[in-house]
PDB file of C-alpha atoms and ligand atoms in Angstrom:
ATOM      1  CA  MET A 681     108.794  90.664 114.452  1.00 35.00           C
ATOM      2  CA  PRO A 682     108.757  90.502 110.640  1.00 38.00           C
ATOM      3  CA  THR A 683     110.502  93.288 108.795  1.00 36.00           C
ATOM      4  CA  VAL A 684     108.876  95.137 105.935  1.00 34.00           C
ATOM      5  CA  ASN A 685     111.325  93.550 103.483  1.00 40.00           C
ATOM      6  CA  ARG A 686     110.504  90.079 104.743  1.00 41.00           C
ATOM      7  CA  GLU A 687     106.780  90.818 104.278  1.00 39.00           C
ATOM      8  CA  ALA A 688     107.355  92.134 100.802  1.00 37.00           C
ATOM      9  CA  SER A 689     109.394  89.128  99.766  1.00 38.00           C
ATOM     10  CA  ILE A 690     106.775  86.741 101.138  1.00 37.00           C
ATOM     11  CA  MET A 691     104.036  88.604  99.272  1.00 38.00           C
ATOM     12  CA  LEU A 692     105.942  88.391  96.034  1.00 34.00           C
ATOM     13  CA  ALA A 693     106.864  84.775  96.566  1.00 35.00           C
ATOM     14  CA  VAL A 694     103.312  83.644  97.245  1.00 37.00           C
ATOM     15  CA  MET A 695     101.591  85.621  94.555  1.00 37.00           C
ATOM     16  CA  GLU A 696     102.533  83.981  91.288  1.00 39.00           C
ATOM     17  CA  PRO A 697     100.443  80.864  90.689  1.00 41.00           C
ATOM     18  CA  ASN A 698     102.143  78.379  88.440  1.00 40.00           C
ATOM     19  CA  PRO A 699      99.577  76.692  86.170  1.00 37.00           C
ATOM     20  CA  ALA A 700     101.759  73.562  86.189  1.00 41.00           C
ATOM     21  CA  ASP A 701     101.532  73.383  89.988  1.00 42.00           C
ATOM     22  CA  PRO A 702      99.962  70.031  90.930  1.00 39.00           C
ATOM     23  CA  ALA A 703      98.179  71.709  93.851  1.00 40.00           C
ATOM     24  CA  LEU A 704      96.037  73.592  91.349  1.00 40.00           C
ATOM     25  CA  HIS A 705      94.987  70.424  89.571  1.00 37.00           C
ATOM     26  CA  LEU A 706      92.034  69.117  91.464  1.00 39.00           C
ATOM     27  CA  PRO A 707      91.273  65.418  91.657  1.00 36.00           C
ATOM     28  CA  GLY A 708      88.501  65.419  89.078  1.00 35.00           C
ATOM     29  CA  PRO A 709      86.789  68.128  87.076  1.00 35.00           C
ATOM     30  CA  LEU A 710      85.744  71.315  88.838  1.00 37.00           C
ATOM     31  CA  ALA A 711      82.119  70.522  88.077  1.00 36.00           C
ATOM     32  CA  SER A 712      82.310  67.605  90.504  1.00 39.00           C
ATOM     33  CA  TYR A 713      82.651  70.187  93.280  1.00 42.00           C
ATOM     34  CA  GLY A 714      79.717  72.202  91.958  1.00 45.00           C
ATOM     35  CA  ASP A 715      77.211  70.950  94.500  1.00 57.00           C
ATOM     36  CA  ALA A 716      79.243  72.467  97.322  1.00 85.00           C
ATOM     37  CA  ILE A 717      79.392  75.878  95.655  1.00 96.00           C
ATOM     38  CA  PRO A 718      76.620  78.303  96.676  1.00 97.00           C
ATOM     39  CA  ALA A 719      74.425  79.467  93.785  1.00 97.00           C
ATOM     40  CA  TYR A 720      75.313  83.151  94.285  1.00 98.00           C
ATOM     41  CA  LEU A 721      79.016  82.365  93.937  1.00 98.00           C
ATOM     42  CA  ARG A 722      78.520  80.334  90.785  1.00 97.00           C
ATOM     43  CA  HIS A 723      76.314  82.997  89.189  1.00 95.00           C
ATOM     44  CA  ALA A 724      78.185  86.171  90.133  1.00 97.00           C
ATOM     45  CA  TYR A 725      81.787  85.132  90.706  1.00 97.00           C
ATOM     46  CA  SER A 726      82.612  82.042  88.612  1.00 97.00           C
ATOM     47  CA  TRP A 727      84.954  84.168  86.547  1.00 96.00           C
ATOM     48  CA  ALA A 728      86.827  85.368  89.655  1.00 97.00           C
ATOM     49  CA  TYR A 729      87.034  82.326  91.919  1.00 98.00           C
ATOM     50  CA  LEU A 730      86.112  79.154  90.064  1.00 98.00           C
ATOM     51  CA  ASP A 731      88.189  79.429  86.909  1.00 97.00           C
ATOM     52  CA  PRO A 732      91.906  78.481  87.036  1.00 97.00           C
ATOM     53  CA  ARG A 733      92.575  80.610  83.954  1.00 96.00           C
ATOM     54  CA  THR A 734      91.545  83.863  85.665  1.00 97.00           C
ATOM     55  CA  LEU A 735      92.956  82.864  89.043  1.00 97.00           C
ATOM     56  CA  ARG A 736      96.480  82.992  87.705  1.00 95.00           C
ATOM     57  CA  TRP A 737      95.925  86.594  86.590  1.00 96.00           C
ATOM     58  CA  LEU A 738      93.953  87.854  89.573  1.00 98.00           C
ATOM     59  CA  ASP A 739      96.241  86.387  92.238  1.00 98.00           C
ATOM     60  CA  ARG A 740      98.991  88.949  91.716  1.00 96.00           C
ATOM     61  CA  PRO A 741     100.073  91.857  93.951  1.00 92.00           C
ATOM     62  CA  ALA A 742      99.642  94.463  91.234  1.00 96.00           C
ATOM     63  CA  VAL A 743      96.073  93.368  90.512  1.00 97.00           C
ATOM     64  CA  VAL A 744      95.078  93.248  94.195  1.00 98.00           C
ATOM     65  CA  SER A 745      96.652  96.658  94.741  1.00 97.00           C
ATOM     66  CA  ALA A 746      94.853  98.153  91.722  1.00 98.00           C
ATOM     67  CA  ILE A 747      91.464  96.751  92.776  1.00 97.00           C
ATOM     68  CA  LEU A 748      91.872  98.399  96.181  1.00 98.00           C
ATOM     69  CA  TRP A 749      93.154 101.697  94.745  1.00 98.00           C
ATOM     70  CA  GLY A 750      96.619 101.245  96.237  1.00 98.00           C
ATOM     71  CA  ASN A 751      95.286 100.501  99.727  1.00 98.00           C
ATOM     72  CA  ALA A 752      95.860  96.732  99.786  1.00 98.00           C
ATOM     73  CA  ASN A 753      99.036  96.725 101.862  1.00 98.00           C
ATOM     74  CA  ARG A 754      97.683  99.158 104.413  1.00 98.00           C
ATOM     75  CA  LEU A 755      94.385  97.275 104.768  1.00 98.00           C
ATOM     76  CA  MET A 756      96.155  93.926 105.091  1.00 98.00           C
ATOM     77  CA  ARG A 757      98.647  95.226 107.661  1.00 98.00           C
ATOM     78  CA  ASP A 758      95.909  96.949 109.710  1.00 98.00           C
ATOM     79  CA  ALA A 759      93.915  93.726 109.846  1.00 98.00           C
ATOM     80  CA  VAL A 760      96.890  91.526 110.689  1.00 98.00           C
ATOM     81  CA  ALA A 761      97.994  93.943 113.446  1.00 98.00           C
ATOM     82  CA  GLU A 762      94.801  93.114 115.370  1.00 98.00           C
ATOM     83  CA  PHE A 763      96.229  89.664 116.179  1.00 98.00           C
ATOM     84  CA  VAL A 764      99.268  88.643 118.184  1.00 98.00           C
ATOM     85  CA  PRO A 765     101.796  85.811 117.914  1.00 98.00           C
ATOM     86  CA  GLY A 766     100.706  82.500 119.386  1.00 98.00           C
ATOM     87  CA  GLN A 767      96.972  83.004 118.786  1.00 98.00           C
ATOM     88  CA  ARG A 768      94.657  80.574 117.065  1.00 98.00           C
ATOM     89  CA  VAL A 769      92.929  82.493 114.267  1.00 98.00           C
ATOM     90  CA  LEU A 770      90.277  81.623 111.719  1.00 98.00           C
ATOM     91  CA  GLN A 771      90.462  83.336 108.323  1.00 98.00           C
ATOM     92  CA  ALA A 772      87.020  83.383 106.719  1.00 98.00           C
ATOM     93  CA  ALA A 773      87.585  82.651 103.003  1.00 98.00           C
ATOM     94  CA  CYS A 774      90.710  82.777 100.870  1.00 98.00           C
ATOM     95  CA  VAL A 775      92.023  86.103  99.650  1.00 98.00           C
ATOM     96  CA  TYR A 776      94.078  86.840  96.574  1.00 98.00           C
ATOM     97  CA  GLY A 777      97.535  88.200  97.296  1.00 97.00           C
ATOM     98  CA  GLY A 778      99.726  87.719 100.318  1.00 97.00           C
ATOM     99  CA  PHE A 779      97.175  88.274 103.064  1.00 98.00           C
ATOM    100  CA  SER A 780      97.111  84.724 104.473  1.00 98.00           C
ATOM    101  CA  ALA A 781     100.904  84.534 104.470  1.00 98.00           C
ATOM    102  CA  LEU A 782     101.137  87.813 106.369  1.00 98.00           C
ATOM    103  CA  LEU A 783      98.622  86.542 108.908  1.00 98.00           C
ATOM    104  CA  ALA A 784     100.393  83.191 109.293  1.00 98.00           C
ATOM    105  CA  GLN A 785     103.681  85.007 109.723  1.00 98.00           C
ATOM    106  CA  ARG A 786     102.146  87.290 112.350  1.00 98.00           C
ATOM    107  CA  LEU A 787     100.800  84.331 114.365  1.00 98.00           C
ATOM    108  CA  GLY A 788     104.180  82.644 114.195  1.00 98.00           C
ATOM    109  CA  ALA A 789     105.246  79.057 114.664  1.00 98.00           C
ATOM    110  CA  HIS A 790     103.401  78.832 117.995  1.00 98.00           C
ATOM    111  CA  GLY A 791     100.160  80.157 116.574  1.00 98.00           C
ATOM    112  CA  ALA A 792      97.610  78.461 114.340  1.00 98.00           C
ATOM    113  CA  LEU A 793      95.847  79.763 111.241  1.00 98.00           C
ATOM    114  CA  ASP A 794      92.768  77.981 109.907  1.00 98.00           C
ATOM    115  CA  VAL A 795      91.582  79.165 106.498  1.00 98.00           C
ATOM    116  CA  VAL A 796      88.137  78.055 105.325  1.00 98.00           C
ATOM    117  CA  ASP A 797      86.773  78.524 101.809  1.00 98.00           C
ATOM    118  CA  VAL A 798      83.880  76.955  99.948  1.00 98.00           C
ATOM    119  CA  ALA A 799      85.656  76.682  96.567  1.00 98.00           C
ATOM    120  CA  ALA A 800      87.996  73.725  96.019  1.00 97.00           C
ATOM    121  CA  LEU A 801      90.085  75.710  93.558  1.00 97.00           C
ATOM    122  CA  GLN A 802      90.677  78.433  96.142  1.00 98.00           C
ATOM    123  CA  VAL A 803      91.505  75.863  98.826  1.00 98.00           C
ATOM    124  CA  ALA A 804      94.095  74.271  96.531  1.00 98.00           C
ATOM    125  CA  ASN A 805      95.579  77.656  95.671  1.00 98.00           C
ATOM    126  CA  ALA A 806      95.771  78.726  99.331  1.00 98.00           C
ATOM    127  CA  ARG A 807      97.428  75.409 100.249  1.00 98.00           C
ATOM    128  CA  ARG A 808     100.067  76.092  97.634  1.00 97.00           C
ATOM    129  CA  LYS A 809     100.641  79.649  98.855  1.00 97.00           C
ATOM    130  CA  LEU A 810     100.834  78.608 102.511  1.00 98.00           C
ATOM    131  CA  ALA A 811     102.914  75.477 101.953  1.00 97.00           C
ATOM    132  CA  GLY A 812     105.835  76.955 103.904  1.00 95.00           C
ATOM    133  CA  PHE A 813     103.752  77.716 107.003  1.00 98.00           C
ATOM    134  CA  ARG A 814     103.300  74.684 109.226  1.00 97.00           C
ATOM    135  CA  GLN A 815     100.935  76.674 111.459  1.00 98.00           C
ATOM    136  CA  ALA A 816      98.417  77.042 108.593  1.00 98.00           C
ATOM    137  CA  LYS A 817      95.618  74.634 107.670  1.00 98.00           C
ATOM    138  CA  ILE A 818      93.133  75.169 104.872  1.00 98.00           C
ATOM    139  CA  TRP A 819      89.896  73.318 104.328  1.00 96.00           C
ATOM    140  CA  GLN A 820      86.723  73.476 102.291  1.00 97.00           C
ATOM    141  CA  ALA A 821      83.428  74.455 103.937  1.00 97.00           C
ATOM    142  CA  ASP A 822      80.529  76.836 103.420  1.00 98.00           C
ATOM    143  CA  LEU A 823      80.735  79.501 106.102  1.00 98.00           C
ATOM    144  CA  SER A 824      77.032  80.265 105.782  1.00 98.00           C
ATOM    145  CA  VAL A 825      76.119  76.795 107.041  1.00 97.00           C
ATOM    146  CA  SER A 826      75.481  76.532 110.746  1.00 95.00           C
ATOM    147  CA  GLY A 827      78.160  74.508 112.562  1.00 94.00           C
ATOM    148  CA  CYS A 828      80.744  74.937 109.769  1.00 94.00           C
ATOM    149  CA  VAL A 829      83.320  76.022 112.342  1.00 96.00           C
ATOM    150  CA  ALA A 830      83.656  75.088 115.994  1.00 96.00           C
ATOM    151  CA  ALA A 831      82.024  77.381 118.564  1.00 97.00           C
ATOM    152  CA  ASP A 832      84.147  79.326 121.083  1.00 98.00           C
ATOM    153  CA  ALA A 833      87.257  77.893 119.431  1.00 98.00           C
ATOM    154  CA  TYR A 834      89.287  80.889 118.235  1.00 98.00           C
ATOM    155  CA  ASP A 835      91.257  83.713 119.839  1.00 98.00           C
ATOM    156  CA  GLY A 836      90.637  85.634 116.658  1.00 98.00           C
ATOM    157  CA  VAL A 837      88.541  85.554 113.505  1.00 99.00           C
ATOM    158  CA  CYS A 838      89.396  87.590 110.426  1.00 99.00           C
ATOM    159  CA  CYS A 839      86.939  88.253 107.617  1.00 99.00           C
ATOM    160  CA  PHE A 840      88.701  90.188 104.846  1.00 98.00           C
ATOM    161  CA  PHE A 841      86.505  91.449 101.989  1.00 98.00           C
ATOM    162  CA  LEU A 842      84.088  88.514 102.037  1.00 98.00           C
ATOM    163  CA  LEU A 843      80.817  90.101 103.183  1.00 98.00           C
ATOM    164  CA  HIS A 844      80.316  92.402 100.188  1.00 98.00           C
ATOM    165  CA  GLU A 845      80.388  89.359  97.904  1.00 98.00           C
ATOM    166  CA  VAL A 846      77.511  87.445  99.503  1.00 98.00           C
ATOM    167  CA  PRO A 847      73.742  88.080  99.490  1.00 98.00           C
ATOM    168  CA  GLU A 848      72.135  89.415 102.648  1.00 98.00           C
ATOM    169  CA  ALA A 849      70.674  86.112 103.911  1.00 98.00           C
ATOM    170  CA  GLU A 850      74.032  84.301 103.640  1.00 98.00           C
ATOM    171  CA  ARG A 851      75.801  87.381 105.013  1.00 98.00           C
ATOM    172  CA  CYS A 852      73.724  87.264 108.201  1.00 98.00           C
ATOM    173  CA  ARG A 853      74.433  83.562 108.651  1.00 98.00           C
ATOM    174  CA  ILE A 854      78.168  84.041 108.032  1.00 98.00           C
ATOM    175  CA  VAL A 855      78.388  86.886 110.573  1.00 98.00           C
ATOM    176  CA  ASP A 856      76.490  84.765 113.090  1.00 98.00           C
ATOM    177  CA  ASN A 857      78.691  81.696 112.532  1.00 98.00           C
ATOM    178  CA  LEU A 858      81.880  83.755 112.781  1.00 98.00           C
ATOM    179  CA  LEU A 859      80.813  85.476 116.005  1.00 98.00           C
ATOM    180  CA  ALA A 860      79.988  82.058 117.452  1.00 98.00           C
ATOM    181  CA  ALA A 861      83.534  80.885 116.684  1.00 98.00           C
ATOM    182  CA  VAL A 862      85.156  83.565 118.894  1.00 98.00           C
ATOM    183  CA  ARG A 863      86.020  82.450 122.408  1.00 98.00           C
ATOM    184  CA  PRO A 864      85.187  84.721 125.378  1.00 98.00           C
ATOM    185  CA  GLY A 865      87.799  87.495 125.423  1.00 98.00           C
ATOM    186  CA  GLY A 866      88.649  86.853 121.758  1.00 98.00           C
ATOM    187  CA  ARG A 867      88.422  89.253 118.832  1.00 98.00           C
ATOM    188  CA  ILE A 868      86.770  89.386 115.428  1.00 99.00           C
ATOM    189  CA  VAL A 869      87.942  91.674 112.627  1.00 99.00           C
ATOM    190  CA  PHE A 870      85.931  92.545 109.537  1.00 99.00           C
ATOM    191  CA  VAL A 871      87.600  94.532 106.768  1.00 98.00           C
ATOM    192  CA  ASP A 872      85.390  95.413 103.842  1.00 98.00           C
ATOM    193  CA  TYR A 873      83.935  98.101 101.642  1.00 98.00           C
ATOM    194  CA  HIS A 874      81.942 100.924 103.229  1.00 98.00           C
ATOM    195  CA  ARG A 875      79.734 103.583 101.665  1.00 97.00           C
ATOM    196  CA  PRO A 876      82.175 106.324 100.553  1.00 96.00           C
ATOM    197  CA  ARG A 877      81.513 109.903 101.630  1.00 96.00           C
ATOM    198  CA  GLY A 878      79.395 112.077  99.337  1.00 94.00           C
ATOM    199  CA  TRP A 879      82.357 114.105  98.114  1.00 96.00           C
ATOM    200  CA  HIS A 880      84.498 111.069  97.281  1.00 97.00           C
ATOM    201  CA  PRO A 881      85.799 111.446  93.695  1.00 96.00           C
ATOM    202  CA  LEU A 882      85.630 107.667  93.210  1.00 97.00           C
ATOM    203  CA  ARG A 883      82.016 107.361  94.361  1.00 96.00           C
ATOM    204  CA  PRO A 884      80.526 107.262  90.831  1.00 97.00           C
ATOM    205  CA  VAL A 885      83.243 104.868  89.664  1.00 97.00           C
ATOM    206  CA  MET A 886      82.672 102.547  92.612  1.00 97.00           C
ATOM    207  CA  SER A 887      78.893 102.657  92.071  1.00 96.00           C
ATOM    208  CA  MET A 888      79.504 101.490  88.532  1.00 97.00           C
ATOM    209  CA  VAL A 889      81.961  98.783  89.659  1.00 97.00           C
ATOM    210  CA  PHE A 890      79.472  97.516  92.249  1.00 96.00           C
ATOM    211  CA  ARG A 891      76.599  97.524  89.747  1.00 95.00           C
ATOM    212  CA  SER A 892      78.656  95.707  87.109  1.00 95.00           C
ATOM    213  CA  PHE A 893      80.771  93.247  89.116  1.00 96.00           C
ATOM    214  CA  GLU A 894      79.666  93.153  92.757  1.00 96.00           C
ATOM    215  CA  PRO A 895      75.899  92.643  92.788  1.00 97.00           C
ATOM    216  CA  TYR A 896      75.637  92.242  96.587  1.00 98.00           C
ATOM    217  CA  ALA A 897      78.018  95.012  97.659  1.00 98.00           C
ATOM    218  CA  GLN A 898      75.476  97.846  97.956  1.00 96.00           C
ATOM    219  CA  SER A 899      73.315  95.789 100.294  1.00 98.00           C
ATOM    220  CA  LEU A 900      76.233  95.589 102.731  1.00 98.00           C
ATOM    221  CA  PHE A 901      75.901  99.347 103.287  1.00 97.00           C
ATOM    222  CA  ALA A 902      72.250  99.164 104.326  1.00 96.00           C
ATOM    223  CA  ALA A 903      73.125  98.318 107.933  1.00 97.00           C
ATOM    224  CA  ALA A 904      76.081  97.989 110.277  1.00 98.00           C
ATOM    225  CA  ILE A 905      77.849  94.640 109.943  1.00 98.00           C
ATOM    226  CA  GLU A 906      77.367  93.801 113.613  1.00 98.00           C
ATOM    227  CA  SER A 907      73.609  94.326 113.327  1.00 98.00           C
ATOM    228  CA  ARG A 908      73.423  91.108 111.286  1.00 98.00           C
ATOM    229  CA  SER A 909      73.640  88.856 114.347  1.00 98.00           C
ATOM    230  CA  ALA A 910      72.045  88.944 117.770  1.00 98.00           C
ATOM    231  CA  ARG A 911      75.335  87.582 119.132  1.00 98.00           C
ATOM    232  CA  SER A 912      76.905  91.004 118.581  1.00 98.00           C
ATOM    233  CA  ALA A 913      75.364  92.132 121.887  1.00 98.00           C
ATOM    234  CA  GLY A 914      78.049  90.033 123.583  1.00 98.00           C
ATOM    235  CA  PHE A 915      80.844  92.068 121.927  1.00 98.00           C
ATOM    236  CA  GLU A 916      82.383  95.549 122.296  1.00 98.00           C
ATOM    237  CA  TRP A 917      82.649  97.149 118.830  1.00 98.00           C
ATOM    238  CA  THR A 918      85.026  99.686 117.308  1.00 98.00           C
ATOM    239  CA  LYS A 919      84.696 100.834 113.716  1.00 98.00           C
ATOM    240  CA  THR A 920      87.153 102.893 111.713  1.00 98.00           C
ATOM    241  CA  THR A 921      87.001 103.942 108.069  1.00 98.00           C
ATOM    242  CA  CYS A 922      89.709 105.095 105.685  1.00 98.00           C
ATOM    243  CA  PHE A 923      90.266 106.375 102.143  1.00 98.00           C
ATOM    244  CA  GLY A 924      87.285 108.738 102.234  1.00 98.00           C
ATOM    245  CA  GLY A 925      85.059 106.144 103.885  1.00 98.00           C
ATOM    246  CA  LEU A 926      85.412 103.579 101.091  1.00 98.00           C
ATOM    247  CA  TYR A 927      86.857 100.953 103.444  1.00 98.00           C
ATOM    248  CA  GLN A 928      85.956  99.966 106.972  1.00 98.00           C
ATOM    249  CA  LYS A 929      87.566  97.950 109.717  1.00 98.00           C
ATOM    250  CA  LEU A 930      85.190  96.701 112.387  1.00 98.00           C
ATOM    251  CA  VAL A 931      86.692  95.082 115.467  1.00 99.00           C
ATOM    252  CA  GLY A 932      84.593  93.220 118.010  1.00 98.00           C
ATOM    253  CA  THR A 933      85.936  91.936 121.325  1.00 98.00           C
ATOM    254  CA  ARG A 934      83.866  89.280 123.019  1.00 98.00           C
ATOM    255  CA  ARG A 935      83.056  90.008 126.642  1.00 98.00           C
ATOM    256  CA  GLY A 936      83.913  87.518 129.335  1.00 90.00           C
TER     257      GLY A 936
HETATM  258  C1  SAM B 373      87.288  86.663 100.567  1.00 92.73           C
HETATM  259  S1  SAM B 373      86.271  86.862  99.233  1.00 92.73           S
HETATM  260  C2  SAM B 373      86.954  88.212  98.344  1.00 92.73           C
HETATM  261  C3  SAM B 373      88.357  88.609  98.637  1.00 92.73           C
HETATM  262  C4  SAM B 373      88.982  89.617  97.733  1.00 92.73           C
HETATM  263  N1  SAM B 373      88.132  90.050  96.658  1.00 92.73           N
HETATM  264  C5  SAM B 373      90.264  89.034  97.212  1.00 92.73           C
HETATM  265  O1  SAM B 373      90.301  87.898  96.819  1.00 92.73           O
HETATM  266  O2  SAM B 373      91.245  89.707  97.267  1.00 92.73           O
HETATM  267  C6  SAM B 373      86.541  85.607  98.050  1.00 92.73           C
HETATM  268  C7  SAM B 373      86.447  84.185  98.548  1.00 92.73           C
HETATM  269  O3  SAM B 373      85.269  83.956  99.283  1.00 92.73           O
HETATM  270  C8  SAM B 373      84.891  82.610  99.081  1.00 92.73           C
HETATM  271  N2  SAM B 373      83.520  82.436  99.552  1.00 92.73           N
HETATM  272  C9  SAM B 373      82.399  83.031  99.079  1.00 92.73           C
HETATM  273  N3  SAM B 373      81.312  82.602  99.765  1.00 92.73           N
HETATM  274  C10 SAM B 373      81.764  81.734 100.720  1.00 92.73           C
HETATM  275  C11 SAM B 373      81.126  80.961 101.724  1.00 92.73           C
HETATM  276  N4  SAM B 373      79.801  80.990 101.901  1.00 92.73           N
HETATM  277  N5  SAM B 373      81.890  80.173 102.510  1.00 92.73           N
HETATM  278  C12 SAM B 373      83.246  80.122 102.335  1.00 92.73           C
HETATM  279  N6  SAM B 373      83.894  80.826 101.390  1.00 92.73           N
HETATM  280  C13 SAM B 373      83.169  81.630 100.583  1.00 92.73           C
HETATM  281  C14 SAM B 373      85.119  82.412  97.600  1.00 92.73           C
HETATM  282  O4  SAM B 373      85.229  81.051  97.239  1.00 92.73           O
HETATM  283  C15 SAM B 373      86.411  83.192  97.390  1.00 92.73           C
HETATM  284  O5  SAM B 373      87.546  82.379  97.472  1.00 92.73           O
END
């Protein structure tokens, strides 16, 4: 089992992108990958995920921790704890910070971690951060496209703070594709924002953040995540919230 110190050192080690790192220099200009990038991502999140200049500032522990109001470590550890060593797990989209390294470490040398992201820059950055983990593979694909990942192929699927960043139509397709990837008896874990309770002191601040920077986030709260796919009927669901309801963890276990 990893110790807390080992986790902390891995998080620090993987978090500082070096602009001179060849892995961050894509073969050809970023625009040549533009066709693969969904329109919503280009319009709303170019600054966050498609620009190497901001990546090197955003992909830092202090920034990730600040964005999640000091809850990043707890949310990452709670998600990772849902999986066990030796499993084959799909991580839906890259995440800034040490999340993928923690997950790879949790699965261990006998496990397998597949990370899929639609942005070439993020794929290159994740490859750099996971270079020391032979159990990890990262590739580029759009998770909202049917057949993007193999069906019934994974013991576990982890979707960490992706759904609030995609429009409803793509969100439904992503949830459906991810549920399809879970083998019978396997588990899917969604960690994301949740509508905070009425008394939450950060509610007005978060409303402003969502309005200004996260144009699709509020639509996530309109319905339960699992209601986005008819496949959810084949799963047992458990939802927990924390930090005054601002964050949710939804765990589905596939029957059979
Ligand atoms: C996981 S989400 C947000 C995570 C969180 N804000 C963070 O980075 O700490 C960000 C990633 O989702 C990816 N992404 C968005 N739409 C996607 C899609 N349809 N398929 C695959 N990856 C997608 C983006 O390229 C980006 O790397």
